[in-house]
C-alpha positions in Angstrom: -17.8 12.1 60.2 -14.1 12.3 59.8 -13.9 8.5 59.1 -16.7 8.9 56.5 -14.8 11.8 54.8 -11.5 9.7 54.9 -13.3 6.8 53.2 -14.8 9.0 50.6 -11.4 10.6 50.0 -9.7 7.2 49.7 -12.3 5.9 47.3 -12.1 9.0 45.2 -8.3 8.8 45.1 -8.5 5.1 44.1 -11.0 5.9 41.3 -8.8 8.8 40.1 -5.8 6.4 40.1 -7.7 4.0 38.0 -8.4 6.8 35.4 -4.7 7.6 34.9 -2.3 6.1 32.4 1.5 5.8 32.1 3.8 6.7 29.2 7.3 5.2 29.3 10.2 4.5 27.0 13.7 5.4 25.9 15.4 8.4 24.3 18.2 7.4 22.0 20.7 8.9 19.6 19.5 7.8 16.2 23.1 7.6 14.7 24.9 5.4 17.3 22.0 4.1 19.5 23.5 5.6 22.6 21.0 6.7 25.3 20.4 10.4 25.8 20.4 11.3 29.5 18.4 14.2 30.8 16.3 14.7 27.7 12.9 16.4 28.2 9.8 14.5 27.3 6.6 16.4 27.6 2.9 15.8 26.8 2.0 18.9 24.8 -0.6 21.2 26.1 -0.6 19.6 29.5 1.5 19.8 32.7 2.8 16.3 32.4 6.4 15.5 31.5 9.6 13.7 32.6 13.4 13.7 32.2 15.2 10.7 31.0 17.7 9.0 33.3 21.4 8.2 32.6 20.3 5.1 30.6 17.8 7.1 28.5 14.7 5.8 30.2 11.8 8.0 31.2 8.3 7.6 32.7 5.4 9.9 32.8 2.7 8.9 35.3 -0.9 9.9 36.1 -1.8 10.9 32.6 -5.5 10.9 32.0 -6.9 8.6 29.3 -7.1 10.2 25.9 -5.1 11.1 22.8 -2.0 13.3 23.1 1.0 14.6 21.2 4.3 13.9 23.0 7.6 15.7 22.3 11.2 14.8 23.2 14.0 17.3 23.1 17.6 17.8 24.2 20.2 20.5 23.6 22.2 19.8 20.5 19.5 17.5 19.0 16.4 18.2 16.8 13.2 17.8 18.8 10.8 15.1 17.7 7.0 15.0 18.2 4.9 11.8 18.1 1.4 12.6 17.3 -1.8 11.0 18.6 -0.5 8.8 21.4 -3.3 6.8 22.9 -3.2 6.6 26.7 -5.3 3.8 28.2 -5.7 2.2 31.7 -5.1 -1.4 30.6 -1.5 -1.0 29.6 1.2 1.6 29.7 2.2 3.3 26.5 5.6 2.2 25.2 7.0 5.2 23.3 10.7 5.4 22.3 12.3 8.5 20.7 15.3 8.5 18.3 16.8 12.0 18.1 19.1 13.4 15.4 22.0 15.7 16.2 21.6 19.3 15.1 24.8 20.8 13.8 23.4 24.3 13.2 24.2 27.2 15.4 20.9 28.7 14.4 18.7 25.9 15.7 15.8 28.3 16.4 15.2 28.6 12.6 15.5 24.9 11.8 12.2 23.2 11.7 11.9 20.1 13.9 11.2 16.7 12.3 7.5 16.7 13.3 6.5 16.1 9.7 9.4 13.8 9.0 11.4 15.8 6.5 14.1 13.4 5.5 17.6 14.4 4.2 17.3 11.8 1.4 13.8 12.6 0.4 13.1 16.3 1.3 10.0 16.4 -0.9 7.0 14.2 -2.0 6.9 12.4 1.4 3.5 11.9 3.1 3.2 10.3 6.6 0.4 8.6 8.4 0.5 7.3 12.0 -1.3 4.3 13.5 -4.3 6.3 14.8 -4.8 8.1 11.5 -4.9 4.7 9.7 -7.1 3.0 12.2 -9.9 5.7 12.4 -9.9 6.6 8.7 -13.5 6.9 7.4 -14.2 4.3 4.7 -10.8 2.7 5.2 -12.1 -0.2 7.2 -8.7 -0.5 8.8 -7.0 -1.2 5.4 -3.8 0.7 4.7 -4.3 0.5 0.9 -7.6 2.4 1.3 -6.3 4.9 3.8 -3.6 6.3 1.5 -6.2 7.3 -1.0 -6.7 10.5 1.1 -3.2 11.6 0.1 -2.5 13.9 -2.9 -1.6 12.2 -6.2 -3.3 8.9 -5.2 -6.2 7.8 -7.3 -8.6 5.0 -6.6 -11.3 3.0 -8.3 -15.0 2.9 -7.5 -15.0 -0.9 -7.4 -14.0 -2.8 -4.3 -10.3 -3.0 -5.3 -7.2 -1.5 -3.7 -5.3 -0.5 -6.8 -2.8 2.1 -5.8 -2.4 4.6 -8.7 0.1 7.4 -7.9 0.7 10.4 -10.1 -0.7 8.7 -13.2 1.3 5.5 -12.9 0.1 1.9 -13.1 -0.5 -0.1 -9.9 2.6 -2.3 -10.5 4.9 0.7 -10.2 4.9 0.7 -6.4 7.2 -1.0 -3.9 6.5 -1.9 -0.3 9.0 -2.2 2.6 8.2 -3.3 6.1 11.0 -2.4 8.5 13.3 -2.1 5.4 12.4 -5.6 4.3 10.6 -5.8 0.9 7.1 -7.3 0.9 5.9 -7.5 -2.7 2.2 -8.4 -2.1 0.1 -6.4 0.4 -3.3 -7.3 -0.9 -5.4 -10.5 -0.9 -6.4 -11.9 -4.4 -3.6 -9.9 -5.9 -3.4 -9.4 -9.7 -0.2 -11.1 -10.8 2.0 -8.7 -12.6 0.3 -5.8 -10.7 -0.3 -4.9 -7.1 -4.0 -4.4 -6.7 -6.6 -6.6 -4.8 -9.8 -6.1 -2.8 -8.5 -6.5 0.7 -5.3 -5.5 2.4 -3.0 -8.1 4.0 -1.5 -5.9 6.7 -3.0 -5.7 10.2 -3.1 -2.0 11.2 -2.9 -3.0 14.9 0.8 -3.6 14.3 1.6 -0.6 12.2 3.4 2.3 13.8 3.5 4.7 10.8 3.6 4.7 7.0 5.7 6.9 4.8 4.6 7.3 1.2 7.5 8.5 -1.0 6.0 9.6 -4.4 9.1 11.2 -5.9 12.7 12.0 -5.2 13.5 8.4 -4.4 16.5 7.6 -2.3 19.4 5.8 -4.0 19.1 2.8 -1.7 15.7 2.0 -3.1 15.3 0.3 -6.5 12.9 -1.3 -9.0 9.9 1.1 -8.8 8.7 4.1 -10.8 5.8 5.7 -8.9 6.3 5.2 -5.2 7.9 3.5 -2.3 6.0 2.7 0.9 8.1 2.6 4.1 5.9 0.8 6.7 7.3 0.6 10.2 5.8 -1.9 12.6 5.6 -1.3 16.3 8.1 -2.9 18.7 6.6 -5.5 20.9 6.0 -4.6 24.6 9.0 -5.0 26.9 7.1 -5.2 30.2 4.3 -7.7 29.8 2.1 -9.5 27.3 -0.9 -7.7 25.7 -3.7 -8.8 23.4 -6.1 -7.2 21.0 -9.2 -8.7 19.5 -10.9 -7.1 16.5 -14.3 -8.2 15.2 -15.2 -6.5 11.9 -17.8 -6.9 9.1 -15.8 -9.5 7.2 -13.1 -10.9 9.5 -11.9 -11.7 13.0 -8.4 -10.6 14.0 -6.3 -11.5 17.0 -3.1 -9.7 17.9 -0.6 -10.4 20.6 2.7 -8.9 21.8 5.1 -9.1 24.6 8.6 -10.0 25.8 10.5 -13.2 24.9 13.1 -12.9 27.5 15.2 -9.9 28.5 16.5 -9.1 25.0 13.7 -10.1 22.6 10.1 -8.8 22.0 7.5 -10.0 19.6 4.4 -8.9 17.7 2.0 -11.5 16.3 -1.2 -11.3 14.3 -3.6 -13.7 12.7 -6.8 -13.0 10.8 -9.6 -15.2 9.5 -12.3 -14.0 7.1 -16.0 -15.0 7.1 -16.7 -12.9 4.0 -17.8 -16.0 2.1 -20.7 -16.6 4.4 -21.9 -13.0 4.0 -21.6 -13.2 0.2 -23.5 -16.5 0.1 -26.4 -14.9 2.1 -26.4 -12.0 -0.3 -26.6 -14.5 -3.2 -23.4 -13.3 -4.9 -21.9 -15.6 -7.5 -18.4 -15.6 -6.0 -17.2 -16.7 -2.5 -13.9 -15.3 -1.4 -12.1 -16.6 1.7 -8.9 -15.1 3.0 -6.5 -15.7 5.9 -3.3 -13.8 6.8 -0.6 -13.7 9.5 2.2 -11.3 10.6 5.1 -11.8 13.0 7.9 -9.4 14.1 10.6 -10.0 16.7 13.4 -7.7 17.8 16.4 -8.9 19.6 18.8 -6.5 21.3 21.9 -8.6 21.1 23.9 -5.8 22.7 24.0 -2.0 22.8 25.4 -1.9 19.3 23.7 -4.8 17.6 20.0 -5.3 16.8 18.3 -8.2 14.9 14.8 -7.8 13.5 12.8 -10.6 12.0 9.5 -10.3 10.1 7.1 -12.7 8.5 4.0 -11.8 6.4 1.7 -14.3 4.7 -1.7 -14.8 3.2 -3.9 -17.7 1.9 -6.7 -16.9 -0.5 -9.4 -19.0 -2.0 -12.0 -17.9 -4.6 -14.9 -20.3 -5.3 -18.0 -19.9 -7.4 -21.5 -20.0 -5.9 -23.9 -21.6 -8.4 -26.9 -21.5 -6.1 -29.8 -19.6 -7.5 -30.9 -16.7 -5.1 -34.6 -16.3 -4.3 -36.6 -13.5 -5.8 -33.8 -12.8 -8.4 -34.7 -10.2 -11.0 -34.0 -10.7 -14.7 -31.1 -8.1 -14.6 -29.6 -9.8 -11.5 -29.9 -13.1 -13.3 -28.1 -11.9 -16.4 -25.3 -10.4 -14.3 -24.9 -13.5 -12.2 -24.7 -15.8 -15.2 -22.2 -13.6 -16.9 -20.0 -13.5 -13.9 -20.2 -17.3 -13.5 -19.1 -17.6 -17.2 -16.2 -15.2 -16.7 -14.8 -15.7 -13.2 -12.3 -18.6 -12.7 -11.8 -20.7 -9.6 -8.7 -19.3 -7.9 -6.3 -20.3 -5.2 -3.5 -18.0 -4.2 -1.0 -17.9 -1.3 2.1 -15.8 -0.7 4.6 -15.0 2.0 7.5 -12.7 2.7 10.1 -13.3 5.5 13.4 -11.6 6.3 15.9 -10.6 8.9 17.6 -7.3 9.3 20.8 -6.9 11.3 21.7 -3.4 12.4 25.2 -2.8 13.7 26.0 0.6 15.1 29.4 2.2 15.0 30.7 5.5 16.3 29.2 7.7 13.6 26.6 5.5 11.9 25.5 2.0 11.3 25.6 -1.0 9.0 22.4 -2.5 7.8 22.3 -6.1 6.4 19.0 -7.5 5.1 18.4 -11.1 4.0 14.9 -11.9 2.8 12.7 -14.3 0.8 9.3 -14.0 -0.7 7.0 -16.2 -2.8 3.7 -16.0 -4.6 1.8 -19.0 -5.7 -1.1 -18.3 -8.1 -3.5 -21.0 -9.5 -6.7 -20.5 -11.5 -8.8 -22.6 -13.8 -11.9 -22.2 -15.8 -14.3 -24.7 -17.4 -16.8 -23.9 -20.1 -20.2 -23.4 -18.4 -18.3 -24.4 -15.2 -18.8 -28.0 -16.2 -15.9 -30.1 -14.9 -17.3 -33.4 -16.0 -15.1 -33.5 -19.2 -11.5 -32.3 -19.8 -12.7 -31.0 -23.2 -14.6 -28.3 -21.3 -11.3 -26.9 -19.8 -10.7 -23.3 -21.1 -7.6 -22.7 -19.2 -5.5 -24.0 -16.3 -2.8 -21.7 -14.9 -0.3 -22.2 -12.2 2.7 -20.0 -11.6 5.2 -19.4 -8.8 7.4 -16.3 -8.2 10.1 -16.6 -5.6 12.8 -14.1 -4.7 15.9 -14.4 -2.5 17.4 -11.0 -1.7 20.5 -9.6 0.1 21.3 -6.0 0.8 24.2 -4.4 2.7 24.3 -0.6 3.4 26.6 1.6 5.4 25.3 4.9 6.7 27.8 7.5 8.0 26.7 10.7 9.8 28.8 13.7 10.5 27.8 17.3 11.4 25.8 18.6 8.5 26.8 15.7 6.2 25.5 12.2 5.5 27.1 9.6 3.3 25.7 6.2 2.3 26.7 3.3 0.1 25.7 -0.3 -0.5 25.2 -3.3 -2.7 22.3 -5.6 -3.4 21.8 -9.0 -5.1 18.7 -10.9 -5.9 18.1 -14.5 -7.2 14.6 -15.2 -8.5 12.8 -18.2 -9.8 9.7 -18.2 -12.0 7.7 -21.4 -12.6 4.7 -21.6 -14.9 2.4 -24.4 -16.0 -0.1 -23.0 -18.4 -2.8 -24.5 -20.6 -4.9 -21.9 -22.5 -7.4 -22.5 -25.3 -8.5 -18.8 -25.5 -5.4 -17.9 -27.6 -6.7 -20.2 -30.4 -8.8 -17.4 -31.8 -5.9 -15.0 -32.0 -2.9 -17.2 -32.8 -4.4 -20.4 -34.2 -2.7 -22.5 -31.5 -3.3 -23.6 -28.0 -0.8 -22.7 -25.3 0.4 -25.7 -23.3 3.7 -24.8 -21.5 5.5 -25.9 -18.4 8.8 -24.2 -17.7 11.1 -22.8 -15.0 13.1 -19.6 -15.5 15.8 -18.2 -13.2 17.1 -14.7 -13.0 19.9 -12.7 -11.3 19.6 -9.0 -10.4 22.5 -7.0 -9.0 23.1 -3.4 -8.1 25.0 -0.8 -6.1 24.5 2.8 -4.9 26.2 5.7 -3.3 24.5 8.9 -2.0 25.3 11.9 0.1 23.5 14.8 1.7 25.1 18.1 2.7 23.7 21.1 4.6 25.2 24.5 3.7 24.4 28.1 4.5 23.7 27.5 8.2 21.5 24.5 7.2 19.2 26.6 5.1 20.2 24.7 1.9 20.1 20.9 1.7 21.7 19.3 -1.3 21.2 15.5 -1.8 22.6 13.5 -4.6 23.0 9.8 -5.4 23.8 7.3 -8.1 22.8 3.7 -8.5 23.3 1.1 -11.2 21.3 -2.1 -11.7 21.7 -5.1 -14.0 20.0 -8.4 -14.6 20.3 -11.3 -17.0 16.8 -11.4 -18.4 17.9 -9.5 -21.5 21.0 -8.6 -23.4 20.7 -4.8 -22.8 19.8 -5.3 -19.1 23.0 -7.3 -18.3 25.2 -4.2 -18.4 24.6 -2.0 -15.3 25.8 1.1 -17.2 22.7 0.9 -19.3 20.7 1.4 -16.1 22.7 4.3 -14.8 20.4 6.1 -12.4 21.4 9.5 -11.1 19.2 11.7 -8.9 19.6 15.1 -7.1 17.4 17.0 -4.7 17.5 20.5 -3.3 15.6 22.0 -0.3 16.0 25.7 0.6 14.6 27.3 3.7 13.2 30.7 2.7 11.8 31.4 6.2 11.8 29.4 9.5 8.8 27.3 8.3 8.9 27.9 4.5 10.8 25.6 2.1 11.2 25.3 -1.6 12.2 22.0 -3.0 13.2 20.5 -6.3 14.3 17.1 -7.6 15.5 15.4 -10.8 16.2 11.8 -11.3 16.2 8.7 -13.6 14.7 5.5 -12.3 14.4 1.9 -13.6 12.1 -1.0 -12.9 12.3 -4.5 -14.4 9.1 -5.9 -16.1 7.0 -8.4 -14.2 7.9 -12.0 -14.0 4.9 -12.9 -16.2 6.7 -11.0 -18.9 10.3 -12.2 -18.2 9.3 -15.8 -17.9 6.9 -16.2 -20.7 7.7 -19.1 -23.1 6.0 -20.1 -26.3 4.9 -23.6 -27.3 8.4 -24.3 -28.4 9.8 -23.5 -24.9 11.6 -20.3 -26.0 11.9 -17.3 -23.6 10.3 -15.1 -26.3 10.7 -11.8 -24.5 14.4 -12.5 -23.7 14.9 -13.0 -27.4 13.1 -9.7 -28.0 15.6 -8.1 -25.6 13.0 -6.9 -23.1 14.5 -4.0 -21.1 14.2 -2.2 -17.8 11.4 0.3 -17.9 12.9 3.8 -17.7 11.3 6.8 -16.0 12.8 10.3 -15.9 11.2 12.7 -13.3 11.3 16.4 -12.6 9.6 17.7 -9.4 9.4 21.2 -7.8 7.4 22.3 -4.8 6.9 24.5 -1.8 6.1 23.6 1.8 4.8 25.8 4.6 4.7 24.4 8.2 2.9 26.0 11.1 4.5 24.1 14.0 2.6 25.5 16.9 -0.7 24.3 15.3 0.6 21.0 13.8 -0.3 22.3 10.4 1.2 21.7 6.9 0.6 23.0 3.4 2.4 21.7 0.3 2.2 22.2 -3.5 4.2 20.3 -6.0 4.4 20.1 -9.8 5.7 16.9 -11.4 6.6 15.5 -14.8 7.4 11.8 -15.5 8.7 10.5 -18.9 8.4 6.8 -19.5 10.4 4.8 -22.1 11.1 1.1 -22.8 7.6 0.2 -21.6 6.5 -3.3 -22.7 3.7 -3.6 -25.2 1.6 -6.6 -26.2 2.7 -8.1 -29.6 -0.7 -9.7 -29.9 -2.8 -6.7 -29.3 -0.5 -3.8 -30.1 -1.1 -1.9 -26.8 1.0 -0.8 -23.9 0.9 -3.0 -20.8 0.5 0.3 -18.9 -3.1 0.1 -19.9 -3.7 -3.2 -18.1 -3.6 -4.1 -14.4 -6.8 -2.9 -12.8 -8.6 -6.2 -12.8 -8.2 -9.8 -11.4 -6.1 -12.3 -13.3 -2.6 -12.2 -14.8 -0.9 -9.3 -16.6 1.9 -9.8 -19.1 1.8 -13.5 -19.8 2.4 -13.0 -23.5 5.0 -11.8 -26.1 6.0 -8.2 -25.6 8.4 -5.6 -27.0 10.0 -2.7 -25.1 8.7 0.0 -27.5 6.0 2.0 -25.7 6.5 5.5 -24.3 4.5 7.5 -21.8 4.2 10.6 -19.8 2.4 11.7 -16.7 2.4 15.3 -15.4 0.4 17.5 -13.1 0.2 19.5 -9.9 -0.9 18.3 -6.4 -1.7 20.3 -3.3 -2.1 19.2 0.3 -3.4 20.9 3.5 -2.8 18.7 6.6 -3.9 19.3 10.1 -2.5 17.0 12.7 -4.5 16.6 15.9 -4.9 20.1 17.4 -7.7 21.1 19.8 -9.3 17.8 19.1 -9.6 18.4 15.4 -7.7 16.8 12.5 -8.0 16.8 8.7 -6.4 16.3 5.3 -7.5 18.1 2.1 -5.8 17.3 -1.2 -6.2 18.2 -4.8 -4.5 16.7 -7.8 -4.6 17.6 -11.5 -2.9 14.9 -13.5 -2.6 13.7 -17.1 -1.3 10.2 -17.9 -0.7 9.3 -21.6 1.0 6.4 -23.4 1.8 5.4 -27.0 0.7 2.1 -28.5 2.2 0.4 -31.5 -1.2 0.3 -33.2 -2.0 4.0 -32.7 -0.4 7.3 -33.5 0.8 9.7 -30.8 -0.1 9.8 -27.2 -3.5 8.7 -26.0 -4.9 8.7 -22.4 -3.9 5.8 -20.3 -6.2 3.7 -18.1 -4.9 5.7 -15.1 -5.8 9.2 -16.6 -8.2 10.5 -13.9 -7.3 14.1 -14.6 -8.9 15.4 -11.5 -8.7 14.0 -7.9 -10.1 15.6 -4.7 -10.0 14.1 -1.3 -11.4 15.8 1.9 -11.0 14.1 5.3 -11.8 15.6 8.7 -12.6 14.4 12.2 -13.5 15.8 15.6 -13.0 14.3 19.1 -15.7 15.1 21.7 -16.0 14.6 25.4 -16.4 11.2 26.9 -14.2 9.7 24.1 -16.6 10.1 21.2 -15.1 10.7 17.8 -16.7 11.3 14.4 -15.0 11.5 11.0 -15.8 11.9 7.3 -14.2 11.6 3.9 -15.5 12.9 0.6 -13.6 12.2 -2.6 -14.1 13.0 -6.3 -12.3 11.4 -9.2 -12.6 12.2 -12.9 -13.7 9.4 -15.1 -11.0 7.2 -16.7 -11.1 6.1 -20.3 -11.8 2.6 -21.4 -11.7 0.4 -24.5 -15.0 -0.8 -25.9 -15.8 -4.4 -27.0 -15.5 -5.7 -30.5 -19.1 -6.8 -31.0 -18.5 -8.5 -34.3 -15.6 -10.6 -33.1 -17.2 -11.4 -29.7 -20.4 -12.6 -31.1 -18.7 -15.4 -33.2 -19.7 -18.7 -31.7 -16.1 -20.0 -32.2 -14.7 -17.0 -30.3 -17.2 -17.0 -27.4 -17.0 -20.8 -26.9 -13.2 -20.4 -26.5 -13.2 -17.4 -24.3 -16.6 -17.3 -22.5 -16.2 -13.5 -22.5 -16.2 -10.7 -25.1 -13.1 -9.4 -27.0 -11.9 -5.8 -26.6 -11.5 -3.6 -29.7 -7.9 -2.5 -29.3 -8.2 -0.3 -32.5 -10.3 2.0 -30.2 -7.9 1.8 -27.2 -9.3 4.1 -24.4 -11.6 5.8 -26.9 -14.5 6.3 -24.4 -14.3 8.1 -21.0 -16.5 7.3 -18.0 -18.3 10.0 -16.0 -16.7 11.2 -12.7 -17.1 9.3 -9.5 -17.7 10.7 -6.0 -18.4 9.2 -2.6 -19.0 10.2 1.1 -17.8 7.9 3.9 -18.6 8.5 7.6 -17.3 6.9 10.8 -18.3 7.1 14.5 -16.1 5.8 17.3 -16.7 5.4 21.0 -14.0 4.2 23.5 -14.3 2.9 27.0 -11.4 2.5 29.4 -11.4 0.0 32.3 -8.7 -0.9 34.7 -7.4 -4.0 32.9 -9.0 -3.7 29.5 -10.5 -1.2 27.0 -13.2 -1.3 24.4 -13.7 0.5 21.1 -16.7 0.1 19.0 -17.2 1.9 15.7 -19.7 2.3 12.9 -18.3 2.9 9.4 -20.6 3.6 6.5 -19.1 3.8 3.0 -20.9 5.6 0.1 -23.5 7.2 2.4 -25.6 8.7 -0.3 -25.4 5.5 -2.5 -23.7 7.0 -5.5 -23.7 4.6 -8.5 -20.5 5.1 -10.4 -20.6 4.5 -14.2 -18.5 1.5 -15.3 -17.9 0.1 -18.8 -21.1 -1.8 -19.8 -21.1 -5.6 -19.9 -21.5 -7.4 -23.2 -23.4 -10.6 -22.3 -25.1 -13.4 -24.3 -28.9 -13.5 -24.6 -30.2 -16.7 -22.9 -33.5 -18.6 -22.9 -35.3 -19.5 -19.7 -33.1 -22.6 -19.3 -29.9 -20.5 -19.4 -28.9 -21.6 -22.9 -27.3 -19.0 -25.2 -29.4 -18.0 -28.2 -28.0 -18.2 -31.7 -28.5 -15.2 -34.0 -31.3 -16.2 -36.3 -29.8 -14.0 -39.1 -26.4 -15.5 -38.8 -26.1 -19.1 -37.5 -22.4 -18.6 -36.9 -23.0 -16.0 -34.2 -24.6 -15.8 -30.7 -27.0 -13.1 -29.7 -25.3 -10.6 -27.4 -26.5 -7.5 -25.7 -25.1 -4.7 -23.5 -25.9 -4.4 -19.8 -25.3 -1.4 -17.6 -22.7 -2.1 -15.0 -22.8 0.6 -12.3 -20.6 0.2 -9.2 -21.2 1.3 -5.7 -23.7 0.8 -2.9 -24.1 1.7 0.7 -21.7 -0.4 2.8 -22.2 -0.2 6.6 -19.7 -1.8 8.9 -19.8 -2.4 12.6 -16.6 -3.3 14.4 -15.5 -4.0 18.0 -11.9 -3.7 19.2 -11.0 -5.1 22.7 -7.6 -4.5 24.3 -6.5 -6.5 27.3 
């Protein structure tokens, strides 16, 4: 009997051991990278914890599988909490902490950095961690879709990832991965903008994302609406690990591990099979995408760290001319219209860079050297008939390449931070463009091949100072930028960019904040490198300028630390000037960009003005008692002037009203359910010019209708709303783990109103009918064009 009980006890203990995980890592001084010995690391709301050794290492063992919040603290430093740490059996959790020194003698009233309040950006910062991104309902593991839950961020009802922040256009955002700029984060990107249908980044590799929607730090340049600071995880230091993800449209493989004693790596590759699904559904377009990511970190010594990243994507967009079975007349008309409009497109891009971080006694130097390139090719034949060169409507090839260098020095002293730095950028823009569609507007065919080269240079200095026992934080900075794409732009004093922020602590967890700043962004390369048929850089001759944006922001923030809860409210005002407008159409380019193709490849003048203003509110609950949620409300107006209209009119990004509600609950046995509901006010649009479009000469040149820019944004769509749900289940085994999920977008199948299509009337053979009352015109008709359908996704994630 004793032997039997001993065996049962041994097997039970063994089974218990298999159901326990390990959390290990290092605790470091963020300023000088020195290890912090004897720091406390605890798993909140449990009995588990550890103390770091003399080298800063700690290890917490026997932690049951699940999701936890983990906090590190040490006397004289601000504590830091990492939320939603996933503990599994297949691998230990690698969790490092970088703590900041706390100079205040009243440390009990200074909030910890659990919601990442930064000295340089004490307001308008929103943070998402890897688990929040991965489980987001309707996000389908796409960072561009996930951020739509945050205040001030609008989205479109179509299947695009246009990021519209506080009434700004999608090309007003900049993306940094581990402080290295990555201009393109979406597949099938719109050149001259930033949108696209599918994100490039693999969320398996992302540690956290910071969205900075205002109060931009002085070391960031060339954006007007937001900066995204994306931090990738560090590869495992102990052993190799692999993750395999099977989704509705792609297969993703991720791998990480050590490359010797001093180097770790992260690697990801993804292959889509979306084209097969679209062909089965009978859709007229077949997209194929592939992407890859790589990150290595080499600890050269205790004071020197080298980071390398590489991100790339290859996209192909083909037409499907097969006729689906049981096609309705409406489906037939839509398919034929899309086949007439959509070009064949090939696109690839990459960004690669190295970051050298050299610590000194009270700070560190950061050196960044990077290169990125976008290659965009598209062509279109009339009736998609490639048998004759005379059928070619347009053939477009362009390349954007940038080589960048940045050097910054960050100096930290008790209650005071000082930074300064310089940057330089050499860029090349190549274009080969044949376009017959301009014949109707200009009387000539564009046939240009040219290369343009540009230099961009800048410098900044900034400082942050705590006063009044760290209750008041004052941050100020100045940067200047210059470039040789225009006469005015050459002088950096013309782009003098000051900014100042204040944050005052009314109560231990209550802050008021304010910011004022002037920011600049250069126009897109499609604008800067445009040449006419004579080979002249037209927009350089027009003295195209940096776009200028003056901002005022004020807000209040209330933190409830013991419940991981945050409430914020901010009002903002943005004033645009020097915005480029189309000479051909007389409209601001701010009203373009939410579609596929190319934006800005035409003559422009820097004579448009704009404004965006509103209020946004956020309530955020980080994981607490197995519940989490985000609720946001934004009231916004976005308006621009156009040379062919009087006064301000609503821009294409004028949603006016944005609501996003996201919540989730974790249950026993590792079940989890989440939901998101969002509502957006309808945006305005420009109707078609029926008379001009129906001309045979016009339609044969363009294969699509002409917009009536005399009625720019004269009609407003109805509001759009959608409910997304997601169900997750996790299984933990000794050497591997499994997560399957079901994600359903647009559960109640809401059909969002979109601008109607203007399409030709065809006979049974597909030929366009001529207007019997006017032989010089085709017969055209309007078709409803609603967007939205139920989109279920089933995914499987395997870790081993």
